[in-house]
XYZ file of C-alpha atoms in Angstrom:
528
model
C 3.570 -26.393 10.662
C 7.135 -26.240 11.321
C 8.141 -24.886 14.882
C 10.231 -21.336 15.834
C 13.032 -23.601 15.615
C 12.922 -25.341 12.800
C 15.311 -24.198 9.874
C 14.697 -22.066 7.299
C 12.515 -23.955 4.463
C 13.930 -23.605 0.873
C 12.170 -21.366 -0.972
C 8.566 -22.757 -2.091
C 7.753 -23.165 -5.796
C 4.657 -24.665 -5.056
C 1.370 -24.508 -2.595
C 1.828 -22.234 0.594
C 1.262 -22.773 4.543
C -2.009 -22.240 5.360
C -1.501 -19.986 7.692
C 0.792 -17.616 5.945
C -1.660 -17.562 3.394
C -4.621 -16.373 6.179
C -1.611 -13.690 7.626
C -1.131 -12.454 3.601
C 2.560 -11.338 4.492
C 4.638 -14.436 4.610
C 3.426 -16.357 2.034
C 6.182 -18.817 1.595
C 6.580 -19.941 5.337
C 4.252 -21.166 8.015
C 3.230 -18.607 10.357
C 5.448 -19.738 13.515
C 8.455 -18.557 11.159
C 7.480 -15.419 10.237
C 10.192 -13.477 12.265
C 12.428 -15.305 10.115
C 10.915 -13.655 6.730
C 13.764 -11.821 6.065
C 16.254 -14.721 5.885
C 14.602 -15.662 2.915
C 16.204 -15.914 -0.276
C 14.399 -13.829 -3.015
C 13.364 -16.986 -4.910
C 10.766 -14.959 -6.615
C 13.264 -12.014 -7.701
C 16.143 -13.780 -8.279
C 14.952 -14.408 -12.247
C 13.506 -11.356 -12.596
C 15.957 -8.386 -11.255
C 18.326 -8.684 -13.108
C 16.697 -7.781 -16.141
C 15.297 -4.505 -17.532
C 11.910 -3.635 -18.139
C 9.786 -3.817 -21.021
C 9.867 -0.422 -23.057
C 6.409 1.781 -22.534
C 4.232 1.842 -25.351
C 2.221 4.079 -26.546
C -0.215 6.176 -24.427
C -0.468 6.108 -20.397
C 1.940 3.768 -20.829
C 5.480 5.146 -19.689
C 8.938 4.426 -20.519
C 11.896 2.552 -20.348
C 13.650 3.299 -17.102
C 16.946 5.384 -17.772
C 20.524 4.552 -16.273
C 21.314 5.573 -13.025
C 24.200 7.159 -14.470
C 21.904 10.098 -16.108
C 20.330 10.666 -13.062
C 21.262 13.813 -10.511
C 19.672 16.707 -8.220
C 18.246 19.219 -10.152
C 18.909 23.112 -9.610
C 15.955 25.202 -8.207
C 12.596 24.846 -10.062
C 10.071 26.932 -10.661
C 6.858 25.240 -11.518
C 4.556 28.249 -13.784
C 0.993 28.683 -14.442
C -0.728 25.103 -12.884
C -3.920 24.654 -10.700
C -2.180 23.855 -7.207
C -4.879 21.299 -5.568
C -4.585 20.326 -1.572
C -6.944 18.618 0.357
C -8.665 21.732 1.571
C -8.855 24.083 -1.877
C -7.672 24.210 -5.134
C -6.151 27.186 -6.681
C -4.324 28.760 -9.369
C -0.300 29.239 -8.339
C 3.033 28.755 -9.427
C 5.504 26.934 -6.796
C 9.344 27.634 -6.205
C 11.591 24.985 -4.831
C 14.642 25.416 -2.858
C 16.325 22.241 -2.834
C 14.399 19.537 -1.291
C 11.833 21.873 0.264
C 8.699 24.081 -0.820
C 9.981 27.537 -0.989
C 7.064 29.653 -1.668
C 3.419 29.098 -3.299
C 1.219 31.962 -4.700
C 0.598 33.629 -8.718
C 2.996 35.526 -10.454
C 6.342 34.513 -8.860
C 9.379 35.973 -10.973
C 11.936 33.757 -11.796
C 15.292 33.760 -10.688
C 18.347 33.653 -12.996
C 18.979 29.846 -11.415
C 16.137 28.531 -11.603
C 14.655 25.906 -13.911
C 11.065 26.767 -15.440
C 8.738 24.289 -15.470
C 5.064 25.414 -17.244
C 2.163 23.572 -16.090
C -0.268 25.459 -18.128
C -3.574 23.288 -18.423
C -1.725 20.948 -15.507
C -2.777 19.745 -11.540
C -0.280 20.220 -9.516
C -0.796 17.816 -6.805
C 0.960 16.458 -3.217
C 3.130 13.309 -4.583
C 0.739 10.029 -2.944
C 1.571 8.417 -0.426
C 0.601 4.483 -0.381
C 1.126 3.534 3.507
C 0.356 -0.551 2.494
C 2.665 -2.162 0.165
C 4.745 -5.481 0.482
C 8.239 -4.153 -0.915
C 10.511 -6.854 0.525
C 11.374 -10.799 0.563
C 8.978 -13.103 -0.437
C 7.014 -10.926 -3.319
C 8.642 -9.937 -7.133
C 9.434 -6.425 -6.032
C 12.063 -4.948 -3.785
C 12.486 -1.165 -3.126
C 14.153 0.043 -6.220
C 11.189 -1.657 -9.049
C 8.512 -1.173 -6.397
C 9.755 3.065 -6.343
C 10.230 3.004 -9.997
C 6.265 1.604 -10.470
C 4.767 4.349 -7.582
C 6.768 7.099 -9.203
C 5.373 6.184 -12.367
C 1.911 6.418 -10.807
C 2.805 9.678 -9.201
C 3.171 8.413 -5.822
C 6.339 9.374 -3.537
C 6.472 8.065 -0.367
C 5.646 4.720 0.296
C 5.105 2.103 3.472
C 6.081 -0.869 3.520
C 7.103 -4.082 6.335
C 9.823 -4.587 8.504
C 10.412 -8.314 10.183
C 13.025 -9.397 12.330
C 15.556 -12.052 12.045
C 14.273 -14.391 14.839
C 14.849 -12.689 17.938
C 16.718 -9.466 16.174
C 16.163 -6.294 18.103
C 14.079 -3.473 16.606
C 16.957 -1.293 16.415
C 18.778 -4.180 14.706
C 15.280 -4.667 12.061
C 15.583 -1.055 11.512
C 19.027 -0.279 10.960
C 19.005 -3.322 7.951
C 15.772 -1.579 6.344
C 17.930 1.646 6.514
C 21.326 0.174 4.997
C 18.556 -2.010 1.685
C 16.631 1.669 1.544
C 20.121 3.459 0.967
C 20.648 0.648 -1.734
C 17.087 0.108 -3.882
C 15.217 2.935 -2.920
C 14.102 6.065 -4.985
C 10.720 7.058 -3.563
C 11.032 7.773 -0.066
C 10.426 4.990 2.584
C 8.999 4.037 5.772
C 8.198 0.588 7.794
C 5.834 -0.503 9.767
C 7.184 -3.364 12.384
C 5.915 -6.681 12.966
C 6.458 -8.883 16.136
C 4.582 -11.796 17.602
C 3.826 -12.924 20.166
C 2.617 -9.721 21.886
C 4.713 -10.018 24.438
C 7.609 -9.504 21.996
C 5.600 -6.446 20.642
C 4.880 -4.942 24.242
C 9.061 -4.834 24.398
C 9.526 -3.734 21.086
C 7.185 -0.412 21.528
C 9.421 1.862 23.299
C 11.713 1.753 20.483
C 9.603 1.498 17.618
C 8.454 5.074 19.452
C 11.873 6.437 19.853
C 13.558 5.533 16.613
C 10.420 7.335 14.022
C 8.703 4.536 12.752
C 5.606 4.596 15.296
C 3.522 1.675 13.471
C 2.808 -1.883 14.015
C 0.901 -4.846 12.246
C -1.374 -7.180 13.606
C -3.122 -10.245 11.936
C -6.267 -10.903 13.406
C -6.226 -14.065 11.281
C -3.505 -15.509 13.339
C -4.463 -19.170 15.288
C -3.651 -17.866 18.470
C -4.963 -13.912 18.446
C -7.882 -14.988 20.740
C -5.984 -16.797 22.953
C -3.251 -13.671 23.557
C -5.945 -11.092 24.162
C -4.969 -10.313 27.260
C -1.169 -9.526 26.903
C -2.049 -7.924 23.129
C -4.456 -5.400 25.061
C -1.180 -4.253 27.333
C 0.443 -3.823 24.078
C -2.456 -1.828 22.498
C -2.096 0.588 25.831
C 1.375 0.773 25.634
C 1.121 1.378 22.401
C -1.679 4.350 22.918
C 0.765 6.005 25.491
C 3.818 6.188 23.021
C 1.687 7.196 20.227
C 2.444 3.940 18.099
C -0.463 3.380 15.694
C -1.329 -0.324 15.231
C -2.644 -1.764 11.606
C -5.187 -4.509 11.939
C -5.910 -6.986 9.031
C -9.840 -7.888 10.072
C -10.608 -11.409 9.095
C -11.542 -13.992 12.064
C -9.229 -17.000 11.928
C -11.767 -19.218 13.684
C -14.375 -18.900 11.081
C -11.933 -18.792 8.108
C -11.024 -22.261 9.310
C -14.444 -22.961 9.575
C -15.317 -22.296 5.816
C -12.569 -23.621 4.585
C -13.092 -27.117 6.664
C -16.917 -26.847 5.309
C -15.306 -26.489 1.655
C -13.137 -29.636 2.290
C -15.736 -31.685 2.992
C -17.132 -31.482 -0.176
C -14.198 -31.802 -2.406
C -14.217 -27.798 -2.723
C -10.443 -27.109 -2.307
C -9.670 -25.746 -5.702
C -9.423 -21.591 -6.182
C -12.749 -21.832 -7.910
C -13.886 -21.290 -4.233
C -12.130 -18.765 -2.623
C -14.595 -16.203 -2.238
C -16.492 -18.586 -0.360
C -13.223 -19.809 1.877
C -13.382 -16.122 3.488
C -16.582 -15.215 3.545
C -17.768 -11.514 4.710
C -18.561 -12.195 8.333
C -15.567 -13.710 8.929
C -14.541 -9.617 8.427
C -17.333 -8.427 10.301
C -16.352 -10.272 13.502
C -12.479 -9.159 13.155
C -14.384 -5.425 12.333
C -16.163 -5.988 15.588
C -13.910 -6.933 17.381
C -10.986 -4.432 16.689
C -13.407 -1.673 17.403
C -13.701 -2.817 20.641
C -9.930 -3.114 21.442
C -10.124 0.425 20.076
C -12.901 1.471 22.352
C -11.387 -0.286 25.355
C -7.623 0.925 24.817
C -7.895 4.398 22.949
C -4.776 2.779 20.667
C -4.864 4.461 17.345
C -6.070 2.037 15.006
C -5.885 1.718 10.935
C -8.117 -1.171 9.536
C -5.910 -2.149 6.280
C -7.452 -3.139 2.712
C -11.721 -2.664 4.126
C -13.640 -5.059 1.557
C -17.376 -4.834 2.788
C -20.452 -2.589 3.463
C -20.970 -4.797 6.546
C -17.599 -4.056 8.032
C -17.654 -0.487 6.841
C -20.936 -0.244 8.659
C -19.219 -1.694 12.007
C -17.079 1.490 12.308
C -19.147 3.431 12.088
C -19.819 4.403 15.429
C -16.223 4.299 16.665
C -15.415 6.655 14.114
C -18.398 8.747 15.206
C -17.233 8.795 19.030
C -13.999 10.324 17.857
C -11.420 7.495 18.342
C -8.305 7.135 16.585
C -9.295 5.230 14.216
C -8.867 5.380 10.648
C -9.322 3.088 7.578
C -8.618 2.199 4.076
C -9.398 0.105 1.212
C -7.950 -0.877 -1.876
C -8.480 -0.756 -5.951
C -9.034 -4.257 -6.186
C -13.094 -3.846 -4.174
C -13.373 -0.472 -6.067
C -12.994 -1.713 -9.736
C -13.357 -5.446 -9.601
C -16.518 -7.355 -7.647
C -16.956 -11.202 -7.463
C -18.490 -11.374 -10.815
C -14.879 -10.648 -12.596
C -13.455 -13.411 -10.312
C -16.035 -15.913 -11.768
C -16.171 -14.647 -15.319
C -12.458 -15.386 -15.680
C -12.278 -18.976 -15.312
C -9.267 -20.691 -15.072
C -7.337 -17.882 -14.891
C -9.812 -16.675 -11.637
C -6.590 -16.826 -9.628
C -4.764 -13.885 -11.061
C -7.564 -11.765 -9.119
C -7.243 -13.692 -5.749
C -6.616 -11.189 -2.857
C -6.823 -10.983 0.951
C -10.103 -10.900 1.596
C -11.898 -11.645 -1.855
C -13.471 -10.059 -4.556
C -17.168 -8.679 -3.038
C -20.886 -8.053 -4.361
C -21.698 -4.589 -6.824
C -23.245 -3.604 -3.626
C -19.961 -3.666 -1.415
C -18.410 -2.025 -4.037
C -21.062 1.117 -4.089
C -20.703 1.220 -0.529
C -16.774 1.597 -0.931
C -16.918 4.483 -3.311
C -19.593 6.308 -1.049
C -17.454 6.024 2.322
C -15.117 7.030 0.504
C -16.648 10.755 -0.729
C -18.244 10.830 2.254
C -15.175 10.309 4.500
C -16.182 7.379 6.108
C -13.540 5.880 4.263
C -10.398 7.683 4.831
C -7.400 6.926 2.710
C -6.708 4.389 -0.643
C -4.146 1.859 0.121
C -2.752 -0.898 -2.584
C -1.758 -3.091 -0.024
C 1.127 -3.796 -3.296
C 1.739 -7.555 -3.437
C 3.242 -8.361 -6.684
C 3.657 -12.033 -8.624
C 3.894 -13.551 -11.882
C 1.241 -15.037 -13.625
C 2.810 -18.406 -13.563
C 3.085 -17.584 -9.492
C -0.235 -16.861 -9.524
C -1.752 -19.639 -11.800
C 0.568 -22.308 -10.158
C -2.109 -25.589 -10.239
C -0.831 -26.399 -6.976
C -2.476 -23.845 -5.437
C -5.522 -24.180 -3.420
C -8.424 -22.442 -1.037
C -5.607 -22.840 1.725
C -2.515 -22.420 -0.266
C -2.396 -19.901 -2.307
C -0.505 -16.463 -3.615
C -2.701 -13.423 -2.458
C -2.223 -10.059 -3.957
C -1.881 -8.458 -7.318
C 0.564 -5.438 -8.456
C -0.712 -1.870 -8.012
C 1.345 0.833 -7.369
C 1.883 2.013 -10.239
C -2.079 2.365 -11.607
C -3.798 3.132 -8.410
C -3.408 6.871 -8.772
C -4.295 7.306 -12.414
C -6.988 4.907 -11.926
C -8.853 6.347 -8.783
C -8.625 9.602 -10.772
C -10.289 8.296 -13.337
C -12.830 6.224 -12.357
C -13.303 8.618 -9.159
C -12.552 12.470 -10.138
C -13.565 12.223 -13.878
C -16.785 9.307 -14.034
C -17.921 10.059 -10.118
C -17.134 13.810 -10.177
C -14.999 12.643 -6.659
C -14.047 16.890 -5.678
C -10.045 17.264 -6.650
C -9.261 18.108 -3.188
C -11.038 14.521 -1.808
C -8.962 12.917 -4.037
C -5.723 14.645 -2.657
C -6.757 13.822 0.790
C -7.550 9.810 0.200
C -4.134 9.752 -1.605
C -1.931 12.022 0.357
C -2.992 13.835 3.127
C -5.161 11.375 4.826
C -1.660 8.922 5.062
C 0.491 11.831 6.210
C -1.574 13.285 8.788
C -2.127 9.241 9.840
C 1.577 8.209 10.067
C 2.881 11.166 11.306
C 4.218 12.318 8.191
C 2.254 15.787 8.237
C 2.918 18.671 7.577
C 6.215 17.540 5.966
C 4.395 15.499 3.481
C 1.079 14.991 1.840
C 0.596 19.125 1.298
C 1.865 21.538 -1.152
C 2.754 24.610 1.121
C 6.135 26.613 2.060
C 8.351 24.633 4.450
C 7.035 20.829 3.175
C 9.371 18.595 1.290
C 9.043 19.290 -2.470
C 6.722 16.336 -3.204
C 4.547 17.059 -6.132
C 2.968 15.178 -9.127
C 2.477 17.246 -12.254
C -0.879 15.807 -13.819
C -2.347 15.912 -17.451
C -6.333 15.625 -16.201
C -7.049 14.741 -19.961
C -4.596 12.327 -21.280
C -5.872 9.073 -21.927
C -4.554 5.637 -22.802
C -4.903 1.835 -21.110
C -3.567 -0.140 -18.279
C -0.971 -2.765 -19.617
C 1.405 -5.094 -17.577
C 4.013 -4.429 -20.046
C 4.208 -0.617 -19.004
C 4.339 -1.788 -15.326
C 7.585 -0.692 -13.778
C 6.608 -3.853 -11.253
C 8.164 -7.028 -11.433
C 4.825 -9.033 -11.942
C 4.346 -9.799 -15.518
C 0.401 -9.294 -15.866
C -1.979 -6.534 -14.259
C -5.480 -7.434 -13.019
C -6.432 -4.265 -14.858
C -5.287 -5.820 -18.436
C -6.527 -3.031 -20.874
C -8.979 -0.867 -18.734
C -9.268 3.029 -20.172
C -8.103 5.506 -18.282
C -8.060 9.521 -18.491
C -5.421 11.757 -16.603
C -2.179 10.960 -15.664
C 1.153 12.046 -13.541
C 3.761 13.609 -16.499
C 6.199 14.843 -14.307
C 6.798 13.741 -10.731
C 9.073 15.659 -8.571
C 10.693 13.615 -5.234
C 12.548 16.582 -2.729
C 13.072 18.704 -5.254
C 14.285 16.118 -7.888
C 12.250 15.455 -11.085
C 12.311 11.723 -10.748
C 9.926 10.818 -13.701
C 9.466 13.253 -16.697
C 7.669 12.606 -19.687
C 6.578 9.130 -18.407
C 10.378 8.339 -18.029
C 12.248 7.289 -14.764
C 15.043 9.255 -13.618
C 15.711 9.017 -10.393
C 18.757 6.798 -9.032
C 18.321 3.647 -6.993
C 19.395 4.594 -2.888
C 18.017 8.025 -3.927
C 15.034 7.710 -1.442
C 15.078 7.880 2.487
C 13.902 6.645 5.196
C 11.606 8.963 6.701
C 11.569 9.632 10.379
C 8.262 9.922 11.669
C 6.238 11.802 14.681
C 4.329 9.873 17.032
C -0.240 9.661 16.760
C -1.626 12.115 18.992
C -4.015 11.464 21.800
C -7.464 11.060 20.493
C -10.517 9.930 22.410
């Protein structure tokens, strides 16, 4: 592992530190140089940017993006006739926007001479999504403007994604370069949640992650030394609590990943073939465990990222029944794939590695029931997008390898699917897992995540019947294949409207690269 000092590695075109691979966010440097993540050359864009995306096909599949050149704000809409669902009722109303902002909700509004008419007969009219857990920057195929172009596509708006410093750079520093890239690439609108280690670099950090509107945090509980800075990352978590800074916790135990993976070695079991055993489920149980104690003990609002596993599920359960700020998420990949799909595939089994694995039918079930039940309280793609030569690389291994698939763009239409049509999942439980759940969580609410007078102009025109298939060539992502290859899906977003600008329309992309902002955000209130 190369020290804090070392330089900068070239960029890796073959296996991965072990650690970054156990962290899932730096996966081409060791884990002592992830503040330097964002010196890293693109190596994985730097082929693919520069040219255009495949035309849609037929379809779900949507279309070629347009040139930025056609793109502009539109005049006042008025949106006529549609079902208008938010997470706590659905009903029939037309909307008008002003602008950016939602002017007025309710049936029968009379147009104005200015306004654009938009009918939505026979449509859902829901909050644009808003996917808190994506990987949008250095190191993965997508930056902000193909990453914004995919979630529009899938009807989602506002997205989060990671902010790491330069070595020692400041917060203010971190966030004034994510501001100046976002002005650049970005079309949906943006946010960042800030990573420093050692805690002690966190702990200083706080006070301005708190004052400049991006109150979040991530912590890897896979990280070689977590146990051993317990007590100065339990300051941190209080500090944290007092600002209102909300910390995201990746739950696997690094001890016993290490452990499995060692146990693997020994027996000439280092290929891919055996990841799901390399990170086994009660290596998240313990980190479950464990982070609802530190939650317990500290009263820091918590979010448990990308939740795999009844048995962890099952260890929140009383911290979320004492009332502490604590919320969680999980991810498409453990509600439409299990271990089975992982096997079945063979040699190309990598293409559905992700951090932690594939799981049993049985974790699945238990997924889709916290999730109707609320247990479960948001869907997260935790986006982290690579080719399928990236993916497939032979060099790869149980401790070197590329986790993550792409997502953004067919989470929405998928969960709908599988969720609201096949489960009968209530319209306004889907809102709230996709959009209101996030913004009252991040302290985007009540600007976001609703459809009401006063919040931005957000909103996702849907077709509940349209049908078609997934397909990596329709992917507005940079990754060239889709775990998803093919899967049938009914209902899709036609039109998607960003602050009051029809950014997608038709299945095409409009909206402009540095279109999208960075969106300040209000601190997590006391809980507990």
């Amino acid at each position: 592992m190369a020290s804090p000092s070392s330089p900068t590695p070239p960029p890796a075109r073959g296996p991965l530190s072990r650690r970054a691979l156990l962290a899932g966010i730096a996966p081409l440097v060791p884990l002592a140089r992830l503040a330097d993540l964002s010196r890293l050359t693109d190596d994985l864009c730097s082929g693919l940017h520069k040219y255009g995306r495949r035309p849609g096909e037929a379809g779900l599949q949507p279309a070629e993006a347009r040139p930025e050149s056609v793109c502009r704000a539109d005049a006042d809409l008025l949106i006529r006739g549609g079902r208008v669902v938010n997470a706590d009722g659905v009903v029939r109303a037309d909307v008008r926007i002003r602008g950016a902002t939602i002017a007025e909700v309710g049936p029968g509004l009379r147009a104005e001479p200015t306004e654009r008419i938009i009918e939505a007969r026979g449509r859902l009219l829901m909050p644009g999504g808003i996917d808190p857990h994506t990987h949008l920057h250095p190191g993965f195929a997508d930056d902000l403007t193909t990453g914004s172009r995919a979630a529009l596509a899938g009807g989602i708006t506002t997205v989060g994604s990671f902010l790491f410093p330069n070595g020692e750079e400041a917060p203010d520093a971190v966030l004034d370069r994510f501001v100046a890239t976002a002005s650049r690439e970005a079309i949906a609108d943006v946010f960042g949640h800030f990573y420093y280690w050692p805690p002690e670099k966190l702990l200083e950090a706080i006070p301005t992650i708190a004052a400049r509107g991006q109150p979040s945090f991530k912590l890897y509980m896979v990280q070689d030394d977590f146990a051993a800075r317990l007590p100065v990352l339990v300051r941190a978590l209080e500090a944290a609590r007092d600002a209102g800074v909300v910390a995201l916790v990746h739950c696997e135990d690094a001890t016993l990943l290490d452990a499995a993976a060692r146990h693997l070695a020994a027996q000439g079991r280092t290929s891919l073939a055996w990841y799901p055993e390399s990170r086994p489920v009660v290596a998240e149980l313990a980190a479950t465990q464990q982070a609802m104690a530190l939650c317990e003990s500290t009263r820091a609002p918590m979010h448990v990222v990308h939740l795999s596993s009844a048995r962890a599920l099952d260890a929140t359960r009383a911290t979320k029944k004492a009332g502490l700020p604590l919320s969680i998420e999980t991810r498409p990949l453990y509600l439409h794939l299990t271990e089975e799909r992982f096997r079945a595939a063979g040699p190309e089994a990598p293409l559905f590695v992700g951090q932690p694995p594939l799981r049993q039918p049985a974790d699945r079930e238990a997924l889709w029931r916290g999730l109707a039940a609320g247990e479960i309280d948001l869907l997260a793609t935790d986006h982290a997008p690579w080719t399928r030569a990236q993916k497939l690389d032979p060099a790869l291994t149980i401790t070197n390898l590329r986790p993550g698939v792409s997502d953004l763009q067919f989470m929405l239409p998928m969960f709908f699917s599988e969720g609201v049509v096949k489960r009968k999942l209530p319209l306004e439980r889907f809102v709230a897992l996709t959009a209101t759940a996030a913004a009252r969580r991040f302290g985007l609410y009540p600007r976001k995540g609703v459809i009401q007078a006063g919040s931005d102009a957000d909103i996702a025109i849907w077709d509940p019947t349209r049908r078609g298939q997934v397909t990596a060539a329709a992917d507005h992502s940079n990754a060239d294949y889709s775990p998803y290859e093919g899967w049938s899906v009914t209902g899709w977003p036609m039109t998607v409207i960003r602050r009051g600008e029809i950014v997608v329309d038709g299945g095409q992309i409009l909206g402009a690269a540095g279109s999208g902002q960075v969106v300040r955000r209000a601190a997590a209130r006391p809980t507990g």
